[in-house]
XYZ file of C-alpha atoms in Angstrom:
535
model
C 107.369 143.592 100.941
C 103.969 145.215 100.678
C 103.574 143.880 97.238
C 104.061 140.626 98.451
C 100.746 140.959 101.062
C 98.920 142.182 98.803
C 99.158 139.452 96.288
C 98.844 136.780 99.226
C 95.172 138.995 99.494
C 94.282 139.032 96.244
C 94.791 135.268 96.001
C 92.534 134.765 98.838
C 89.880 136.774 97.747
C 90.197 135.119 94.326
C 90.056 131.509 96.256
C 86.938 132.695 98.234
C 85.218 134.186 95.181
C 86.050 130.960 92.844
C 84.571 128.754 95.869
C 81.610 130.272 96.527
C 80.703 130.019 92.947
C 81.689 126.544 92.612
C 79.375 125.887 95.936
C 76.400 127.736 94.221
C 76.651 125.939 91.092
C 77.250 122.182 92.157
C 74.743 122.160 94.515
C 72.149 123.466 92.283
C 73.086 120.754 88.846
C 74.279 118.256 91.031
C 71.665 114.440 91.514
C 72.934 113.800 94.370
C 72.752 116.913 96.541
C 74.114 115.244 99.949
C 77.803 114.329 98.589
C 77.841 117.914 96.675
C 76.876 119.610 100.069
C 79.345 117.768 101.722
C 81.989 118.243 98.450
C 81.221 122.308 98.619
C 81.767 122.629 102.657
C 85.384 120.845 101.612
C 86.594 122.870 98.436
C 86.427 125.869 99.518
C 88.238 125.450 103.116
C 90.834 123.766 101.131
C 91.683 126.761 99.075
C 91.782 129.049 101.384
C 93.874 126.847 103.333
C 95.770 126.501 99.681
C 96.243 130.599 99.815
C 97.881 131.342 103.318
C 100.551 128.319 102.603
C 100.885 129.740 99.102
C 101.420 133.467 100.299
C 103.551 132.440 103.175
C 106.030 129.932 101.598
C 106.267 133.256 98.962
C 106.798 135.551 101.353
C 109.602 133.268 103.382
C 111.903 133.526 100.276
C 111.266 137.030 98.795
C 112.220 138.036 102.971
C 114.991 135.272 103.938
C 116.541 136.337 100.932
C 116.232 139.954 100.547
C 119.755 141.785 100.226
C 121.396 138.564 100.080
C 123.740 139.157 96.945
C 123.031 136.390 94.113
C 125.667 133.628 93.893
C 126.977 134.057 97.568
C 127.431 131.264 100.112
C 125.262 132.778 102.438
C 122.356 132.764 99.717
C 122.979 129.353 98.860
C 122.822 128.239 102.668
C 119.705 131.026 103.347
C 117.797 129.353 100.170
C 118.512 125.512 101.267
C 116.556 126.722 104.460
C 113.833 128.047 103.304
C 113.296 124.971 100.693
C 113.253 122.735 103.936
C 111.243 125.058 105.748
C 108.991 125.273 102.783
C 108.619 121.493 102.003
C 107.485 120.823 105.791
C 104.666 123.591 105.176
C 103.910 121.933 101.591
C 103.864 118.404 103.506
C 101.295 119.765 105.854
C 99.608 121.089 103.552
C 99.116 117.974 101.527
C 98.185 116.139 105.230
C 95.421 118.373 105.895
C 93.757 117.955 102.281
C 94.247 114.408 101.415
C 93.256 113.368 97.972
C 94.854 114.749 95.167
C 97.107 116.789 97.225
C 98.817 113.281 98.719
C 99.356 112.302 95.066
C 101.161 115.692 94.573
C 102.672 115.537 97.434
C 104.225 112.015 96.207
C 105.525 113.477 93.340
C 107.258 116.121 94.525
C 108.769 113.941 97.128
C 110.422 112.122 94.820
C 111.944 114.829 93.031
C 116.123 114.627 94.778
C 115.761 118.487 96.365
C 112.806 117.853 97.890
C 114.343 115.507 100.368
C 112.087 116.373 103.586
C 108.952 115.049 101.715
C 110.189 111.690 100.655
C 109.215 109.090 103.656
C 106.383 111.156 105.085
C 104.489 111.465 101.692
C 105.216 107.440 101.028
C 104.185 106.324 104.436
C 101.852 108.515 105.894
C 98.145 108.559 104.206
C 94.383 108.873 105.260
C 92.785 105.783 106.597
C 89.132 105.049 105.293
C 86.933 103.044 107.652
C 85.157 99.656 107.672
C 81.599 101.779 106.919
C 83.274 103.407 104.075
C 84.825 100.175 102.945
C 81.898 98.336 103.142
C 80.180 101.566 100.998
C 82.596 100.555 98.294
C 82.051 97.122 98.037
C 77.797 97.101 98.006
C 78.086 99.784 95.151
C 80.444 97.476 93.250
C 79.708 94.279 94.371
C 76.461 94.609 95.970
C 76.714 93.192 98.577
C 79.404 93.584 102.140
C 82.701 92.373 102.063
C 82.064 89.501 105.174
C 79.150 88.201 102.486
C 81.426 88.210 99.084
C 84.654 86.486 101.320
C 84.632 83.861 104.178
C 87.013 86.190 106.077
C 87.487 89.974 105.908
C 90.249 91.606 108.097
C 88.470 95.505 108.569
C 92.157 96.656 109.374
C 94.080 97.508 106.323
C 97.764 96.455 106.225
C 98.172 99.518 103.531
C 97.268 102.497 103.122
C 98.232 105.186 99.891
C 96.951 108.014 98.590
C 94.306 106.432 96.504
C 93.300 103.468 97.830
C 94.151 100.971 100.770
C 94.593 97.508 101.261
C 92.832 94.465 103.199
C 93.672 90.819 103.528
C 90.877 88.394 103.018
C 90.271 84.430 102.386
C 87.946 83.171 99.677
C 85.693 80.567 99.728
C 88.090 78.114 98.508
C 90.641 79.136 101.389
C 92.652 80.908 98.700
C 94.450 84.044 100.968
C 94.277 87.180 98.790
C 95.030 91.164 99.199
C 91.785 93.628 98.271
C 92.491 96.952 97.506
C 90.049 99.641 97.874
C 89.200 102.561 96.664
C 89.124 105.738 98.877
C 85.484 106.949 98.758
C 86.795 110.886 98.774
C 88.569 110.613 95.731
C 85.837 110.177 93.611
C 84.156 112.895 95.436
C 86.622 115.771 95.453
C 89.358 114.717 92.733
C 88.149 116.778 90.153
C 87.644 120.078 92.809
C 90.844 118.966 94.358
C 93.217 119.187 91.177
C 91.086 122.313 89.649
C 92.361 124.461 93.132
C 95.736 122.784 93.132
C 96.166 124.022 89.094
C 94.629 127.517 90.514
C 97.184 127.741 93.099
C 100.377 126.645 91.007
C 98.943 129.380 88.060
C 98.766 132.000 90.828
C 102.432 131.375 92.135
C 103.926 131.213 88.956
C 101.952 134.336 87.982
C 103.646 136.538 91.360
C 106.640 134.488 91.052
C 108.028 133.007 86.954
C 110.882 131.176 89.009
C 108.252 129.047 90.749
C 107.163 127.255 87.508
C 105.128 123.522 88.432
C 102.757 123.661 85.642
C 104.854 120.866 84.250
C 103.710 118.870 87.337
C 100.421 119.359 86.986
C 100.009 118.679 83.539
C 101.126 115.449 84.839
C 98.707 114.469 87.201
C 96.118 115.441 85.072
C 97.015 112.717 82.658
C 98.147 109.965 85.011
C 95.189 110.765 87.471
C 92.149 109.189 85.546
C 94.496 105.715 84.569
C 95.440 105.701 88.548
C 91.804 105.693 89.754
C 90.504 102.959 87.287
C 92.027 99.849 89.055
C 90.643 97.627 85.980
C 93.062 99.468 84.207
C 96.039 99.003 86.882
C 95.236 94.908 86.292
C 95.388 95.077 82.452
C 98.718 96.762 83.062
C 99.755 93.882 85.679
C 99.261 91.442 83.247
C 100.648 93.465 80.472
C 103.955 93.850 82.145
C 104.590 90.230 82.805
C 103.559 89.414 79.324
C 106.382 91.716 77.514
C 108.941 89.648 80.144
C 107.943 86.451 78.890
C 107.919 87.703 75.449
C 110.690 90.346 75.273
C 112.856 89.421 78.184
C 112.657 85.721 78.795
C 116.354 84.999 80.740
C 115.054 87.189 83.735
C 110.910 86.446 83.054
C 111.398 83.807 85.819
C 112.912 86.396 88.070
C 110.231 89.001 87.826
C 106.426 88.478 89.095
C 103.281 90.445 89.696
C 100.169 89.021 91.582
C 97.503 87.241 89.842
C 94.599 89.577 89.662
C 90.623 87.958 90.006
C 88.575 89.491 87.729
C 85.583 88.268 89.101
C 86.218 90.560 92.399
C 87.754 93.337 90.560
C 85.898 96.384 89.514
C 87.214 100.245 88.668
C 86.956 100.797 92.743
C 87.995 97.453 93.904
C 91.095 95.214 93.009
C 91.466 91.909 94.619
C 94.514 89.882 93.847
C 96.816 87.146 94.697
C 98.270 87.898 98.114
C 101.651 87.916 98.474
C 104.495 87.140 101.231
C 107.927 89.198 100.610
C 110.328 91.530 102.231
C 109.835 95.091 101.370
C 112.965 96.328 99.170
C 114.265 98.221 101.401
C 113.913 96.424 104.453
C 117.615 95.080 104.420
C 117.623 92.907 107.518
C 115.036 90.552 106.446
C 116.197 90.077 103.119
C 119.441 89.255 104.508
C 117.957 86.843 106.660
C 115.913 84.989 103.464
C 119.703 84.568 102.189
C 119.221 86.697 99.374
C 122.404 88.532 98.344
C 121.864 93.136 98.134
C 124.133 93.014 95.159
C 122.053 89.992 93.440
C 118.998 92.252 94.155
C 119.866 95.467 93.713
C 121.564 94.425 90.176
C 117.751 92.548 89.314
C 116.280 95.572 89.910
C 117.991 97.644 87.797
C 117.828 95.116 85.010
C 114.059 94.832 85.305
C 113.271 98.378 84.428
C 116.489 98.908 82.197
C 114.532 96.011 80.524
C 110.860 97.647 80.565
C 112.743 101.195 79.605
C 114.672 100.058 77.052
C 113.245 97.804 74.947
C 109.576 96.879 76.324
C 108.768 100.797 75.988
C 105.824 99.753 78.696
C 107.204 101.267 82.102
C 105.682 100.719 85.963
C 106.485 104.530 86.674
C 106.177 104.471 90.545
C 108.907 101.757 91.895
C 109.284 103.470 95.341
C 109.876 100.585 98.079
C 106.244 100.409 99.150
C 105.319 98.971 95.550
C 108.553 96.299 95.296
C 108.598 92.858 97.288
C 111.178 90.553 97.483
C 111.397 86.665 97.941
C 113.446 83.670 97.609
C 112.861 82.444 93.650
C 110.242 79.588 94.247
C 112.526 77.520 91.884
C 115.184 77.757 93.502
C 117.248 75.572 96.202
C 119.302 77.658 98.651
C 123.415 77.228 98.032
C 125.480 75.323 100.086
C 126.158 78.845 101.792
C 122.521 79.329 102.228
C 122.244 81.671 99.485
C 118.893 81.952 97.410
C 118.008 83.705 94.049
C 116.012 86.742 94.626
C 112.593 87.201 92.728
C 111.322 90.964 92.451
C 107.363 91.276 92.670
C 106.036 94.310 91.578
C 103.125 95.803 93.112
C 100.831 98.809 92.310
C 100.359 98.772 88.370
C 97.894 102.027 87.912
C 100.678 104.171 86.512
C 102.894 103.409 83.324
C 103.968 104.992 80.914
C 104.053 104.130 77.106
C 107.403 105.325 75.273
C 107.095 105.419 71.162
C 109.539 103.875 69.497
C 111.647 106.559 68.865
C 111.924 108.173 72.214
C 112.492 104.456 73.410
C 115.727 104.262 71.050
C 116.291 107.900 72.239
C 116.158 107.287 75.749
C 118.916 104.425 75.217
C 120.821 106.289 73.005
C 121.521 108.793 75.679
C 121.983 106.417 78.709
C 124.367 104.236 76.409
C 126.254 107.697 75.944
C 125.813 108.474 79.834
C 127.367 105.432 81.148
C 130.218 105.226 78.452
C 130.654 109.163 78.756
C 130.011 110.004 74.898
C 130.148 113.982 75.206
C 128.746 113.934 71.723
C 125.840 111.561 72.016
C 124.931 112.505 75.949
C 124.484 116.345 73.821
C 122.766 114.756 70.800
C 119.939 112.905 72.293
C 119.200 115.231 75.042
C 118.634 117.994 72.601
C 116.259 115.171 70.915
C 114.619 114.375 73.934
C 113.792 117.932 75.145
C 116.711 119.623 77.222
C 117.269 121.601 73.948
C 121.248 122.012 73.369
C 121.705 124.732 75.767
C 120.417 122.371 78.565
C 122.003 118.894 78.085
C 124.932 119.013 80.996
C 121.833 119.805 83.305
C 119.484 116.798 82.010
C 122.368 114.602 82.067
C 123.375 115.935 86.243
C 119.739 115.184 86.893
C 119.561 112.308 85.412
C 123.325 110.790 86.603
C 123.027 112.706 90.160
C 126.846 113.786 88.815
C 128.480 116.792 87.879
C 129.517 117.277 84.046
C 132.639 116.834 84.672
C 131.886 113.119 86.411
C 129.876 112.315 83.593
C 132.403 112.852 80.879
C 135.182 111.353 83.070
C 136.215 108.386 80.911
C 137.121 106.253 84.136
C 134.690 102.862 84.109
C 133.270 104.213 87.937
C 132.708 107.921 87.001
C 128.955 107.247 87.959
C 129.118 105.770 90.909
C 127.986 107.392 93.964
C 129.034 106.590 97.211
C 126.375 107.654 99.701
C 128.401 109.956 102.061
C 127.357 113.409 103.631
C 129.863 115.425 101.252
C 128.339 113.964 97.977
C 124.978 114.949 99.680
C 125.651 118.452 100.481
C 127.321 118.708 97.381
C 123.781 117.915 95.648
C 121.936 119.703 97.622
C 124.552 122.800 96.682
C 123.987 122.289 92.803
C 119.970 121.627 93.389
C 119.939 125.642 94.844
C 122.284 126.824 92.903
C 120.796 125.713 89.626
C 116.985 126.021 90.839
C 115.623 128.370 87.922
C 117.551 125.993 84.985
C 116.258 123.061 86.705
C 113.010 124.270 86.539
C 113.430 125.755 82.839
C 114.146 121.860 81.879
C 111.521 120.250 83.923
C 109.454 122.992 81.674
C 110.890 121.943 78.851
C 111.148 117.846 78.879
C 108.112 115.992 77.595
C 105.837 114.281 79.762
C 106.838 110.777 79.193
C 110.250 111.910 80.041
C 109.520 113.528 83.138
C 108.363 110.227 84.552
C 111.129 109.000 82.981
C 113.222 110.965 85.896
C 110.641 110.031 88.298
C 111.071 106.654 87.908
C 115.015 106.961 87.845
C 114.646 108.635 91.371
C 112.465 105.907 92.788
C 115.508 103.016 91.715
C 117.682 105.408 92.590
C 116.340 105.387 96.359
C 115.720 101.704 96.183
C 119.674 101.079 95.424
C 120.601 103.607 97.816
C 118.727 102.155 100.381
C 120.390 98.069 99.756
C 124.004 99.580 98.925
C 123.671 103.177 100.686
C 125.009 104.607 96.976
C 124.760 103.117 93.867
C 127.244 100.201 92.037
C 129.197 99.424 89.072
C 126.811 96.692 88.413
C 124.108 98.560 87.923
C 125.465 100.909 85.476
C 126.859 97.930 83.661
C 123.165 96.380 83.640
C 122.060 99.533 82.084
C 124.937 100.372 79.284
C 124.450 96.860 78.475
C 120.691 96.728 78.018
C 120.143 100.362 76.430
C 123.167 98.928 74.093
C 121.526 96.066 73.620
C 118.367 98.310 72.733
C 120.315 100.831 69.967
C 121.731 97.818 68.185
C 117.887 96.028 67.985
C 116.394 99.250 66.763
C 119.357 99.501 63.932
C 118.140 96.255 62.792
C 114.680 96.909 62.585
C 115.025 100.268 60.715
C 117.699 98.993 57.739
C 117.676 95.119 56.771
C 120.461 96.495 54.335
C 123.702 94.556 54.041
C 125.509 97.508 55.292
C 123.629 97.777 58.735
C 123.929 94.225 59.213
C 127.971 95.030 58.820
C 127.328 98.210 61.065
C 125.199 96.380 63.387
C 128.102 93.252 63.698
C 130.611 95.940 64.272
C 128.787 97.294 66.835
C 128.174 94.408 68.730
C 131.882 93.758 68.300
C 132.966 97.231 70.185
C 129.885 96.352 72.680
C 131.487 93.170 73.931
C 134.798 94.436 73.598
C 133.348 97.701 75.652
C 131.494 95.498 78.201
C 134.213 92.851 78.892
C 136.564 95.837 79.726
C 134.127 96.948 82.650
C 133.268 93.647 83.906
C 137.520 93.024 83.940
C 136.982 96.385 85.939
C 134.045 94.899 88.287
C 136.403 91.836 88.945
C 138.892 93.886 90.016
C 137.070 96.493 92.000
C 135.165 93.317 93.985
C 139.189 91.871 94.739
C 140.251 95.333 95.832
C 137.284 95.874 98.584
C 137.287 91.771 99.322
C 141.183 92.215 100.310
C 140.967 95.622 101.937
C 138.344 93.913 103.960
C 140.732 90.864 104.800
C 142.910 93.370 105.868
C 141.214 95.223 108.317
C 142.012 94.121 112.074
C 139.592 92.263 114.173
């Protein structure tokens, strides 16, 4: 175990060596001297403070599971402790520095092993105050924000890892939501992600298992887009655009606030403010008369729709960025039921699938959900997992073991929500760590948020059906379908493909009525069992 403090030491030394120097150096090029003193009293704390999680979270496994023989029960249970143990000391971490280590923070929380992280990461985030606030607005605006709007509330009603947000009136009386950039991420951001990328090098380095370059590499890219909200409007109206355009029957269904340009700069985003239920908050959407099912089947078809033929995807769905309200449109039924209309929120990170990873990406879901062993193998190996990896990518992506996923039975995706399917994943997620990580490795980029995004719905449907439905996986076979047979047609206008492409619409109605024949029947199974139950 000696080794094991001495590398801890080494790190440290390395931290306190790299921060002096960065101290030394930014003070001395930097124009304005005041933020870099106050930027080089921050770094270097941080990384230090980086070092003793980084050598202790190391030295919990290599001691918890010392002698433990590999593959044995009492591993496995020995190694699910120290990942919970280790996420709490990651989470506090992340507390403590703020900034880019929140956004981390977020991602890894969404990963499915990294359960302990989820809620706290989502709904827990630094505050800024009204000084700061009104900071932001005279260097965009020039002037305070109780001069720019006839009413300012200085309380935000959000607050995320990058920004936060503050109701306000305009002079017209229109009521709109501001959001606001936090001043310290401009400030440390680029210090913040240069120690995190030091840190994850240095684990990996000591320890090849622990491999999060992958993650990272990721930030790095999505970063820059996040903290330009001029960008996160363009991709607002972008979104809504390729509904109208691409996906018209549910365009109505769909809706995004109206941004004002006018009061919108890189730092500051003011937009249409909206009324809704959070996603997840079940009782009040009940009480709006809007049916779980209705919802948690829209959706599902609003991203299968962005994934699989848009190819422009909102890569952050978690419940704090999706609204729900009664469609404007629409009257309530004679039951008091209303159509549901999704409003998405937070548009500062997408992601842009080409063409052929788009087809790809349907290819294997259509395989997934209609368990095609050969195509599931197929277009994994195309999309990254390589062909020694594909049962994995599909587990990850299905939550299911192989042998669910292949299991020709019209629910074999299904989950149901209880403890034993939980356990059960949390038993695969140890015992296939290292080959989890290996893919993660592996996978592109885009396809990493990809899975992201497919554990954000995934959380969202657990959370309005506590597991997942038959309707949504016949939402997405349908669309990704849908989305193989389109890209046929646009690569071949050949007689022959328009044969192939009739036949396969053929087999895809053919395919589709049998499962909703299986829906009908699955709904008038529970509906009678219910009847039958004793009051």
């Amino acid at each position: 175990m000696a080794w094991l403090w001495r590398a801890g030491a080494k790190f440290s030394l390395v931290a306190s060596a790299v921060g002096g120097g960065v101290t030394t150096a930014l003070i001395a090029t930097s124009d304005d001297p005041e933020t870099a003193l106050k930027l080089c009293a921050t770094v270097p704390h941080r990384l230090f403070r980086d070092a003793v999680t980084a050598a202790n979270i190391a030295f919990d496994y290599e001691y918890s599971l010392w002698g433990l023989p590999e593959g044995s029960i009492e591993r496995e249970r020995i190694k699910h402790e120290v990942h919970l143990r280790s996420a709490q000391k990651l989470q506090d971490l992340c507390f403590k520095n703020g900034g880019v280590y929140i956004k981390l923070g977020q991602h890894l929380g969404q990963l499915e092993y990294v359960q302990t992280m989820r809620e706290s990461m989502l709904n827990k985030c630094p505050v800024s105050s009204y000084e700061q606030v009104c900071n932001v607005f005279k260097k965009e605006l020039g002037d305070t924000p109780d001069k720019i709007f006839s009413e300012f509330d200085p309380v935000p009603i959000a607050s995320a890892s990058l920004a936060q947000v503050h109701v306000a009136r305009m002079h017209d009386g229109q009521k709109v939501a501001v959001k606001v950039q936090h001043t310290h991420m401009t400030d440390t951001a680029a210090a913040d992600h240069a120690t995190v990328e030091l840190v994850v090098n240095t684990l990996h380095r000591f320890f090849p298992s622990f491999d999060y370059r992958w993650l990272i590499d990721e930030i790095s890219e999505s970063l820059p887009k996040e903290l330009d909200f001029l960008t996160e409007a363009k991709n607002s109206e972008r979104c809504l655009g390729n509904f109208h355009k691409l996906s018209p029957h549910i365009a109505n269904y769909v809706y995004a606030p109206k941004v004002y340009w006018n009061l919108s700069t890189s730092k500051l985003l003011t937009m249409e403010f909206m009324d809704g239920a959070y996603v997840n908050d079940v009782k009040t959407i009940q009480k709006l008369g809007i049916n779980l099912h209705e919802l948690s089947t829209l959706v599902s078809q609003t991203f299968a729709e962005m994934m699989f033929k848009h190819g422009f995807v909102h890569c952050d769905p978690h419940a704090a960025n999706l609204l729900v309200r009664p469609l404007p449109s629409s009257k309530a039924s004679i039951w008091g039921r209303r159509k549901p209309q999704l409003i998405l929120l937070d548009h500062g990170l997408y992601k842009e699938l080409d063409f052929q990873t788009r087809t790809n990406y349907a290819s294997l879901w259509k395989g997934l959900v209609f368990a095609d062993a050969n195509a599931i193998k197929e277009y994994s190996a195309k999309l990254g997992a390589g062909e020694d990896l594909y049962a994995l990518f599909a587990g990850v992506l299905t939550m299911r073991p192989w042998n669910r996923v292949v299991d020709p039975s019209m629910d074999h995706l299904v989950i149901q929500g209880n403890e034993s399917e939980r356990l059960e994943l949390q038993m695969y997620a140890s015992q296939y760590f290292h080959q989890i990580s290996e893919l993660l490795r592996r996978l592109p980029r885009v396809i990493l948020l990809m899975l992201k995004t497919n554990d954000c719905l995934r959380a969202v449907n657990n959370s309005l059906l506590q597991g997942s439905s038959l309707e949504t996986f016949f939402i997405i076979g349908k669309v990704s379908s849908e989305a193989v047979i389109e890209a046929k047609m646009l690569k071949s206008k050949s007689l022959l493909t328009w044969l192939n492409v009739k036949l396969d619409k053929i087999l895809l109605e053919v395919r589709l009525w049998g499962m909703q024949v299986a829906l009908w029947l699955l709904q008038l199974r529970k509906a009678l069992s219910w009847s039958n139950q004793p009051f």
